[in-house]
Amino acid sequence: EHIATFSSTSHLSREPVYTRSIGTSMNEDGSLKPQGQLSTNNSARKTGKELNKYQPLKIGTWNVRTMNKTGKLENLKAEMIKLKVDVIGVSEVRWKGTGDIISGDTRFIYSGGENAERGVGILLNKKIANNVTKVDQKHDRLLYIKIKADPVDIVMIQVYMPTTAHDDDEVEKIYEDIEEIIKEDKSNNCFVIMGDFNAVVGEERNENIVGKYGLGNKNERGEMLIEFCKRNDLILTNTWFQNEKRRRYTWKNPGDT
């Protein structure tokens, strides 16, 4: 079963013992540099229990605009606890380079570039972190992890798509990158693709891909997203939740009504 979770706004066993929390220092250019215990747990421990179908898994995605400010990671962790979420995919991390770090009872895997721009990350609680078997930080708009689970493993892909200020070719290239991941791990895995797609798919049902609880008028990037889902047997999950319109977005352009 393949599942896509997306945000269309432009702005959502035996466990390891974590002994150090992340701190921050400054890069030469003034951006924050994360510090803390590096995670070495890139495979599920033999003594740990894999996730199974009887254990609910709560997943969210959030464009935080930036984590390049003091206290942003702690804020993200607090929201994870408050909402009882197991995994949070993060867009616009804005940290340089790549990392896999432990912060308190959480693990944060991130992928950035040479500059403190864009960037994606995935925040995991202890239960999920203990079952990660693979990490691949592709670039500053894409990373994925694989989680050992029963009856099938779960592949989680975090995406931050370019805005309309960028060419369609750049968007298509990222879709191609995602499809390569799907081809690599297509065997009986469950796929969860989450993030900020900077696309509007509208409010009309489209086959079994788009539900009637989307938002706005479908645009060209929305068409591209729908076609991508058709090619890869995906559904846009957040268009199937019966939420009031004011609950279907967290940000809009100034002047929008």
PDB file of C-alpha atoms in Angstrom:
ATOM      1  CA  GLU A   1       0.000   0.000   0.000  1.00  0.00           C
ATOM      2  CA  HIS A   2       1.363   3.388  -0.992  1.00  0.00           C
ATOM      3  CA  ILE A   3       0.335   6.552   0.806  1.00  0.00           C
ATOM      4  CA  ALA A   4       1.200  10.192   0.225  1.00  0.00           C
ATOM      5  CA  THR A   5       0.730  12.743   2.976  1.00  0.00           C
ATOM      6  CA  PHE A   6       1.251  16.311   1.915  1.00  0.00           C
ATOM      7  CA  SER A   7       0.969  19.929   2.916  1.00  0.00           C
ATOM      8  CA  SER A   8       0.070  22.230   0.039  1.00  0.00           C
ATOM      9  CA  THR A   9       0.837  25.466   1.858  1.00  0.00           C
ATOM     10  CA  SER A  10       3.918  27.497   1.031  1.00  0.00           C
ATOM     11  CA  HIS A  11       5.118  28.274   4.459  1.00  0.00           C
ATOM     12  CA  LEU A  12       2.722  20.225   8.946  1.00  0.00           C
ATOM     13  CA  SER A  13      10.902  -3.556  23.040  1.00  0.00           C
ATOM     14  CA  ARG A  14      14.172  -2.483  24.244  1.00  0.00           C
ATOM     15  CA  GLU A  15      14.681   1.123  23.604  1.00  0.00           C
ATOM     16  CA  PRO A  16      18.009   2.976  23.394  1.00  0.00           C
ATOM     17  CA  VAL A  17      19.022   5.141  26.309  1.00  0.00           C
ATOM     18  CA  TYR A  18      19.634   8.768  25.303  1.00  0.00           C
ATOM     19  CA  THR A  19      22.027  10.544  27.602  1.00  0.00           C
ATOM     20  CA  ARG A  20      22.740  13.890  25.960  1.00  0.00           C
ATOM     21  CA  SER A  21      20.636  16.641  24.487  1.00  0.00           C
ATOM     22  CA  ILE A  22      21.401  18.803  21.505  1.00  0.00           C
ATOM     23  CA  GLY A  23      22.763  22.284  21.982  1.00  0.00           C
ATOM     24  CA  THR A  24      23.650  24.960  19.469  1.00  0.00           C
ATOM     25  CA  SER A  25      26.666  27.018  18.552  1.00  0.00           C
ATOM     26  CA  MET A  26      27.235  29.467  15.732  1.00  0.00           C
ATOM     27  CA  ASN A  27      28.715  28.978  12.281  1.00  0.00           C
ATOM     28  CA  GLU A  28      31.030  31.669  10.969  1.00  0.00           C
ATOM     29  CA  ASP A  29      28.166  33.165   8.938  1.00  0.00           C
ATOM     30  CA  GLY A  30      25.978  33.501  12.036  1.00  0.00           C
ATOM     31  CA  SER A  31      23.711  30.519  11.356  1.00  0.00           C
ATOM     32  CA  LEU A  32      23.092  27.975  14.094  1.00  0.00           C
ATOM     33  CA  LYS A  33      25.166  24.801  14.165  1.00  0.00           C
ATOM     34  CA  PRO A  34      23.533  21.839  15.930  1.00  0.00           C
ATOM     35  CA  GLN A  35      25.622  20.031  18.509  1.00  0.00           C
ATOM     36  CA  GLY A  36      24.898  16.912  20.499  1.00  0.00           C
ATOM     37  CA  GLN A  37      25.304  13.175  20.534  1.00  0.00           C
ATOM     38  CA  LEU A  38      25.570  11.696  17.051  1.00  0.00           C
ATOM     39  CA  SER A  39      23.257   8.786  16.430  1.00  0.00           C
ATOM     40  CA  THR A  40      24.932   5.541  15.398  1.00  0.00           C
ATOM     41  CA  ASN A  41      21.710   3.545  15.367  1.00  0.00           C
ATOM     42  CA  ASN A  42      21.191   3.093  11.607  1.00  0.00           C
ATOM     43  CA  SER A  43      19.686  -0.364  11.993  1.00  0.00           C
ATOM     44  CA  ALA A  44      17.038  -1.806  14.241  1.00  0.00           C
ATOM     45  CA  ARG A  45      18.540  -3.497  17.279  1.00  0.00           C
ATOM     46  CA  LYS A  46      18.262  -7.257  17.348  1.00  0.00           C
ATOM     47  CA  THR A  47      16.860  -7.029  20.857  1.00  0.00           C
ATOM     48  CA  GLY A  48      14.184  -4.520  19.872  1.00  0.00           C
ATOM     49  CA  LYS A  49      10.649  -5.371  18.802  1.00  0.00           C
ATOM     50  CA  GLU A  50       9.558  -4.303  15.351  1.00  0.00           C
ATOM     51  CA  LEU A  51       6.386  -2.274  14.932  1.00  0.00           C
ATOM     52  CA  ASN A  52       3.289  -4.270  14.129  1.00  0.00           C
ATOM     53  CA  LYS A  53      -0.152  -3.608  12.675  1.00  0.00           C
ATOM     54  CA  TYR A  54      -1.710  -3.477  16.129  1.00  0.00           C
ATOM     55  CA  GLN A  55       0.417  -0.477  17.160  1.00  0.00           C
ATOM     56  CA  PRO A  56      -1.009   2.833  15.862  1.00  0.00           C
ATOM     57  CA  LEU A  57       1.543   5.110  14.212  1.00  0.00           C
ATOM     58  CA  LYS A  58       0.803   8.832  14.280  1.00  0.00           C
ATOM     59  CA  ILE A  59       2.593  10.859  11.610  1.00  0.00           C
ATOM     60  CA  GLY A  60       2.614  14.586  10.883  1.00  0.00           C
ATOM     61  CA  THR A  61       4.421  17.006   8.589  1.00  0.00           C
ATOM     62  CA  TRP A  62       5.195  20.659   9.242  1.00  0.00           C
ATOM     63  CA  ASN A  63       6.851  23.501   7.358  1.00  0.00           C
ATOM     64  CA  VAL A  64       8.515  25.274  10.258  1.00  0.00           C
ATOM     65  CA  ARG A  65       9.883  28.102   8.065  1.00  0.00           C
ATOM     66  CA  THR A  66      13.218  27.762   9.840  1.00  0.00           C
ATOM     67  CA  MET A  67      14.887  25.869  12.652  1.00  0.00           C
ATOM     68  CA  ASN A  68      17.829  28.218  12.473  1.00  0.00           C
ATOM     69  CA  LYS A  69      16.764  29.958  15.679  1.00  0.00           C
ATOM     70  CA  THR A  70      17.519  29.090  19.269  1.00  0.00           C
ATOM     71  CA  GLY A  71      14.828  26.906  20.830  1.00  0.00           C
ATOM     72  CA  LYS A  72      13.156  25.773  17.585  1.00  0.00           C
ATOM     73  CA  LEU A  73      14.066  22.105  18.058  1.00  0.00           C
ATOM     74  CA  GLU A  74      12.771  22.165  21.624  1.00  0.00           C
ATOM     75  CA  ASN A  75       9.537  23.710  20.339  1.00  0.00           C
ATOM     76  CA  LEU A  76       9.205  20.943  17.745  1.00  0.00           C
ATOM     77  CA  LYS A  77       9.769  18.278  20.403  1.00  0.00           C
ATOM     78  CA  ALA A  78       7.177  19.907  22.663  1.00  0.00           C
ATOM     79  CA  GLU A  79       4.604  19.775  19.858  1.00  0.00           C
ATOM     80  CA  MET A  80       5.426  16.107  19.277  1.00  0.00           C
ATOM     81  CA  ILE A  81       4.669  15.345  22.924  1.00  0.00           C
ATOM     82  CA  LYS A  82       1.576  17.563  23.052  1.00  0.00           C
ATOM     83  CA  LEU A  83       0.013  15.986  19.947  1.00  0.00           C
ATOM     84  CA  LYS A  84       1.293  12.473  20.755  1.00  0.00           C
ATOM     85  CA  VAL A  85       2.918  12.162  17.339  1.00  0.00           C
ATOM     86  CA  ASP A  86       5.481   9.435  16.625  1.00  0.00           C
ATOM     87  CA  VAL A  87       7.063  10.992  13.531  1.00  0.00           C
ATOM     88  CA  ILE A  88       7.202  14.583  12.270  1.00  0.00           C
ATOM     89  CA  GLY A  89       8.487  15.379   8.790  1.00  0.00           C
ATOM     90  CA  VAL A  90       9.969  18.881   8.668  1.00  0.00           C
ATOM     91  CA  SER A  91      10.407  21.292   5.764  1.00  0.00           C
ATOM     92  CA  GLU A  92      12.631  24.398   5.662  1.00  0.00           C
ATOM     93  CA  VAL A  93      14.992  23.255   8.401  1.00  0.00           C
ATOM     94  CA  ARG A  94      17.651  25.701   7.119  1.00  0.00           C
ATOM     95  CA  TRP A  95      20.587  23.900   8.721  1.00  0.00           C
ATOM     96  CA  LYS A  96      23.795  23.361   6.794  1.00  0.00           C
ATOM     97  CA  GLY A  97      24.972  19.907   5.762  1.00  0.00           C
ATOM     98  CA  THR A  98      23.535  16.603   6.941  1.00  0.00           C
ATOM     99  CA  GLY A  99      23.185  15.108  10.395  1.00  0.00           C
ATOM    100  CA  ASP A 100      21.659  12.386  12.538  1.00  0.00           C
ATOM    101  CA  ILE A 101      21.519  13.454  16.163  1.00  0.00           C
ATOM    102  CA  ILE A 102      19.967  12.537  19.495  1.00  0.00           C
ATOM    103  CA  SER A 103      18.108  15.202  21.453  1.00  0.00           C
ATOM    104  CA  GLY A 104      16.642  14.026  24.738  1.00  0.00           C
ATOM    105  CA  ASP A 105      14.171  11.255  23.943  1.00  0.00           C
ATOM    106  CA  THR A 106      14.117  11.997  20.213  1.00  0.00           C
ATOM    107  CA  ARG A 107      16.222  11.439  17.124  1.00  0.00           C
ATOM    108  CA  PHE A 108      16.451  14.107  14.424  1.00  0.00           C
ATOM    109  CA  ILE A 109      17.723  13.233  10.960  1.00  0.00           C
ATOM    110  CA  TYR A 110      18.217  16.199   8.631  1.00  0.00           C
ATOM    111  CA  SER A 111      19.546  17.020   5.198  1.00  0.00           C
ATOM    112  CA  GLY A 112      20.626  20.513   4.183  1.00  0.00           C
ATOM    113  CA  GLY A 113      22.941  22.138   1.674  1.00  0.00           C
ATOM    114  CA  GLU A 114      26.027  24.333   1.670  1.00  0.00           C
ATOM    115  CA  ASN A 115      23.949  27.326   2.706  1.00  0.00           C
ATOM    116  CA  ALA A 116      21.405  27.663   5.519  1.00  0.00           C
ATOM    117  CA  GLU A 117      18.493  27.453   3.072  1.00  0.00           C
ATOM    118  CA  ARG A 118      15.721  24.965   2.364  1.00  0.00           C
ATOM    119  CA  GLY A 119      16.496  21.681   4.143  1.00  0.00           C
ATOM    120  CA  VAL A 120      14.354  18.746   5.290  1.00  0.00           C
ATOM    121  CA  GLY A 121      14.298  16.611   8.416  1.00  0.00           C
ATOM    122  CA  ILE A 122      12.475  13.822  10.224  1.00  0.00           C
ATOM    123  CA  LEU A 123      11.964  13.856  14.001  1.00  0.00           C
ATOM    124  CA  LEU A 124      11.381  10.440  15.608  1.00  0.00           C
ATOM    125  CA  ASN A 125      10.379   9.388  19.082  1.00  0.00           C
ATOM    126  CA  LYS A 126      12.329   6.621  20.860  1.00  0.00           C
ATOM    127  CA  LYS A 127      10.040   3.809  19.774  1.00  0.00           C
ATOM    128  CA  ILE A 128      10.388   4.613  16.082  1.00  0.00           C
ATOM    129  CA  ALA A 129      14.084   5.560  16.259  1.00  0.00           C
ATOM    130  CA  ASN A 130      14.847   2.098  17.579  1.00  0.00           C
ATOM    131  CA  ASN A 131      13.385   0.534  14.434  1.00  0.00           C
ATOM    132  CA  VAL A 132      15.123   2.599  11.739  1.00  0.00           C
ATOM    133  CA  THR A 133      17.087   0.319   9.398  1.00  0.00           C
ATOM    134  CA  LYS A 134      18.103   2.768   6.679  1.00  0.00           C
ATOM    135  CA  VAL A 135      18.783   6.500   6.305  1.00  0.00           C
ATOM    136  CA  ASP A 136      19.440   8.255   2.983  1.00  0.00           C
ATOM    137  CA  GLN A 137      19.871  12.035   2.930  1.00  0.00           C
ATOM    138  CA  LYS A 138      19.528  12.745  -0.802  1.00  0.00           C
ATOM    139  CA  HIS A 139      19.792  16.526  -0.855  1.00  0.00           C
ATOM    140  CA  ASP A 140      18.359  19.645   0.758  1.00  0.00           C
ATOM    141  CA  ARG A 141      14.858  18.926  -0.551  1.00  0.00           C
ATOM    142  CA  LEU A 142      14.641  15.179  -0.016  1.00  0.00           C
ATOM    143  CA  LEU A 143      15.534  12.467   2.479  1.00  0.00           C
ATOM    144  CA  TYR A 144      14.100   9.111   3.442  1.00  0.00           C
ATOM    145  CA  ILE A 145      14.266   6.452   6.121  1.00  0.00           C
ATOM    146  CA  LYS A 146      13.118   2.849   6.357  1.00  0.00           C
ATOM    147  CA  ILE A 147      11.458   1.510   9.500  1.00  0.00           C
ATOM    148  CA  LYS A 148      11.245  -2.177  10.375  1.00  0.00           C
ATOM    149  CA  ALA A 149       7.617  -3.128  10.907  1.00  0.00           C
ATOM    150  CA  ASP A 150       5.177  -6.017  10.644  1.00  0.00           C
ATOM    151  CA  PRO A 151       3.679  -7.144   8.286  1.00  0.00           C
ATOM    152  CA  VAL A 152       5.735  -4.882   5.959  1.00  0.00           C
ATOM    153  CA  ASP A 153       8.449  -2.291   6.455  1.00  0.00           C
ATOM    154  CA  ILE A 154       7.615   1.414   6.184  1.00  0.00           C
ATOM    155  CA  VAL A 155       9.540   3.821   3.945  1.00  0.00           C
ATOM    156  CA  MET A 156       9.083   7.473   4.980  1.00  0.00           C
ATOM    157  CA  ILE A 157      10.094  10.166   2.504  1.00  0.00           C
ATOM    158  CA  GLN A 158      10.238  13.838   3.480  1.00  0.00           C
ATOM    159  CA  VAL A 159       9.979  16.393   0.659  1.00  0.00           C
ATOM    160  CA  TYR A 160      10.192  20.146   0.304  1.00  0.00           C
ATOM    161  CA  MET A 161       9.166  21.082  -3.226  1.00  0.00           C
ATOM    162  CA  PRO A 162      10.204  24.348  -4.915  1.00  0.00           C
ATOM    163  CA  THR A 163       7.723  27.218  -4.999  1.00  0.00           C
ATOM    164  CA  THR A 164       6.259  28.610  -8.212  1.00  0.00           C
ATOM    165  CA  ALA A 165       9.258  30.949  -8.392  1.00  0.00           C
ATOM    166  CA  HIS A 166      11.243  27.912  -9.617  1.00  0.00           C
ATOM    167  CA  ASP A 167      11.026  26.178 -12.987  1.00  0.00           C
ATOM    168  CA  ASP A 168       8.880  23.086 -13.501  1.00  0.00           C
ATOM    169  CA  ASP A 169      12.019  21.194 -14.535  1.00  0.00           C
ATOM    170  CA  GLU A 170      13.328  21.471 -10.979  1.00  0.00           C
ATOM    171  CA  VAL A 171      10.065  20.074  -9.635  1.00  0.00           C
ATOM    172  CA  GLU A 172      10.065  17.206 -12.130  1.00  0.00           C
ATOM    173  CA  LYS A 173      13.621  16.300 -11.126  1.00  0.00           C
ATOM    174  CA  ILE A 174      12.556  15.881  -7.488  1.00  0.00           C
ATOM    175  CA  TYR A 175       9.606  13.712  -8.528  1.00  0.00           C
ATOM    176  CA  GLU A 176      12.090  11.582 -10.476  1.00  0.00           C
ATOM    177  CA  ASP A 177      14.275  11.313  -7.372  1.00  0.00           C
ATOM    178  CA  ILE A 178      11.272  10.118  -5.346  1.00  0.00           C
ATOM    179  CA  GLU A 179      10.375   7.552  -8.002  1.00  0.00           C
ATOM    180  CA  GLU A 180      13.920   6.206  -7.869  1.00  0.00           C
ATOM    181  CA  ILE A 181      13.489   5.637  -4.124  1.00  0.00           C
ATOM    182  CA  ILE A 182      10.196   3.843  -4.754  1.00  0.00           C
ATOM    183  CA  LYS A 183      11.834   1.610  -7.372  1.00  0.00           C
ATOM    184  CA  GLU A 184      14.751   0.808  -5.045  1.00  0.00           C
ATOM    185  CA  ASP A 185      12.501  -0.286  -2.164  1.00  0.00           C
ATOM    186  CA  LYS A 186       9.317  -1.268  -3.939  1.00  0.00           C
ATOM    187  CA  SER A 187       9.112  -4.896  -2.658  1.00  0.00           C
ATOM    188  CA  ASN A 188       6.328  -5.170  -0.089  1.00  0.00           C
ATOM    189  CA  ASN A 189       7.009  -1.882   1.694  1.00  0.00           C
ATOM    190  CA  CYS A 190       4.435   0.697   2.728  1.00  0.00           C
ATOM    191  CA  PHE A 191       5.376   4.188   1.487  1.00  0.00           C
ATOM    192  CA  VAL A 192       4.563   7.415   3.292  1.00  0.00           C
ATOM    193  CA  ILE A 193       5.578  10.505   1.297  1.00  0.00           C
ATOM    194  CA  MET A 194       5.099  13.681   3.298  1.00  0.00           C
ATOM    195  CA  GLY A 195       6.086  17.310   3.198  1.00  0.00           C
ATOM    196  CA  ASP A 196       5.365  20.661   1.608  1.00  0.00           C
ATOM    197  CA  PHE A 197       4.596  20.103  -2.082  1.00  0.00           C
ATOM    198  CA  ASN A 198       3.734  23.748  -2.825  1.00  0.00           C
ATOM    199  CA  ALA A 199       0.794  22.479  -4.879  1.00  0.00           C
ATOM    200  CA  VAL A 200      -2.981  22.972  -4.860  1.00  0.00           C
ATOM    201  CA  VAL A 201      -5.088  19.972  -5.857  1.00  0.00           C
ATOM    202  CA  GLY A 202      -8.502  21.580  -5.407  1.00  0.00           C
ATOM    203  CA  GLU A 203     -11.695  20.393  -3.733  1.00  0.00           C
ATOM    204  CA  GLU A 204     -13.035  17.951  -6.314  1.00  0.00           C
ATOM    205  CA  ARG A 205     -12.620  14.215  -6.003  1.00  0.00           C
ATOM    206  CA  ASN A 206     -10.264  12.695  -8.575  1.00  0.00           C
ATOM    207  CA  GLU A 207     -10.674   8.929  -8.811  1.00  0.00           C
ATOM    208  CA  ASN A 208      -9.381   7.331  -5.606  1.00  0.00           C
ATOM    209  CA  ILE A 209      -6.399   9.681  -5.417  1.00  0.00           C
ATOM    210  CA  VAL A 210      -7.830  13.027  -4.322  1.00  0.00           C
ATOM    211  CA  GLY A 211     -10.717  13.317  -1.885  1.00  0.00           C
ATOM    212  CA  LYS A 212     -13.227  16.156  -1.753  1.00  0.00           C
ATOM    213  CA  TYR A 213     -11.683  17.822   1.285  1.00  0.00           C
ATOM    214  CA  GLY A 214      -8.811  19.602  -0.430  1.00  0.00           C
ATOM    215  CA  LEU A 215      -8.614  23.368  -0.739  1.00  0.00           C
ATOM    216  CA  GLY A 216      -8.733  26.059  -3.401  1.00  0.00           C
ATOM    217  CA  ASN A 217      -8.561  25.792  -7.179  1.00  0.00           C
ATOM    218  CA  LYS A 218      -6.244  23.202  -8.652  1.00  0.00           C
ATOM    219  CA  ASN A 219      -3.094  24.699 -10.188  1.00  0.00           C
ATOM    220  CA  GLU A 220      -0.403  23.323 -12.524  1.00  0.00           C
ATOM    221  CA  ARG A 221       1.721  22.049  -9.663  1.00  0.00           C
ATOM    222  CA  GLY A 222      -1.372  20.314  -8.318  1.00  0.00           C
ATOM    223  CA  GLU A 223      -1.806  18.571 -11.687  1.00  0.00           C
ATOM    224  CA  MET A 224       1.815  17.449 -11.526  1.00  0.00           C
ATOM    225  CA  LEU A 225       1.280  16.050  -8.033  1.00  0.00           C
ATOM    226  CA  ILE A 226      -1.841  14.158  -9.075  1.00  0.00           C
ATOM    227  CA  GLU A 227      -0.103  12.677 -12.125  1.00  0.00           C
ATOM    228  CA  PHE A 228       2.804  11.599  -9.924  1.00  0.00           C
ATOM    229  CA  CYS A 229       0.344   9.845  -7.602  1.00  0.00           C
ATOM    230  CA  LYS A 230      -1.349   8.093 -10.530  1.00  0.00           C
ATOM    231  CA  ARG A 231       1.972   6.772 -11.823  1.00  0.00           C
ATOM    232  CA  ASN A 232       2.947   5.397  -8.438  1.00  0.00           C
ATOM    233  CA  ASP A 233      -0.359   4.166  -7.024  1.00  0.00           C
ATOM    234  CA  LEU A 234      -0.500   6.818  -4.285  1.00  0.00           C
ATOM    235  CA  ILE A 235      -3.328   8.646  -2.566  1.00  0.00           C
ATOM    236  CA  LEU A 236      -3.357  12.174  -1.111  1.00  0.00           C
ATOM    237  CA  THR A 237      -4.422  11.302   2.403  1.00  0.00           C
ATOM    238  CA  ASN A 238      -5.145  14.738   3.824  1.00  0.00           C
ATOM    239  CA  THR A 239      -7.799  15.374   1.142  1.00  0.00           C
ATOM    240  CA  TRP A 240      -9.864  12.514   2.584  1.00  0.00           C
ATOM    241  CA  PHE A 241     -10.223  13.886   6.109  1.00  0.00           C
ATOM    242  CA  GLN A 242     -13.556  15.674   6.597  1.00  0.00           C
ATOM    243  CA  ASN A 243     -12.207  18.912   8.060  1.00  0.00           C
ATOM    244  CA  GLU A 244     -13.747  22.369   7.887  1.00  0.00           C
ATOM    245  CA  LYS A 245     -11.987  24.625   5.376  1.00  0.00           C
ATOM    246  CA  ARG A 246     -10.344  26.688   8.086  1.00  0.00           C
ATOM    247  CA  ARG A 247      -8.731  23.456   9.375  1.00  0.00           C
ATOM    248  CA  ARG A 248      -7.240  22.496   6.010  1.00  0.00           C
ATOM    249  CA  TYR A 249      -4.377  24.999   5.994  1.00  0.00           C
ATOM    250  CA  THR A 250      -1.988  26.580   8.446  1.00  0.00           C
ATOM    251  CA  TRP A 251      -0.829  29.562   6.328  1.00  0.00           C
ATOM    252  CA  LYS A 252      -1.993  31.573   3.343  1.00  0.00           C
ATOM    253  CA  ASN A 253      -0.658  34.444   1.248  1.00  0.00           C
ATOM    254  CA  PRO A 254      -1.368  37.928   2.558  1.00  0.00           C
ATOM    255  CA  GLY A 255      -4.610  39.189   1.029  1.00  0.00           C
ATOM    256  CA  ASP A 256      -6.116  35.731   0.501  1.00  0.00           C
ATOM    257  CA  THR A 257      -9.713  35.358   1.646  1.00  0.00           C
TER     258      THR A 257
END
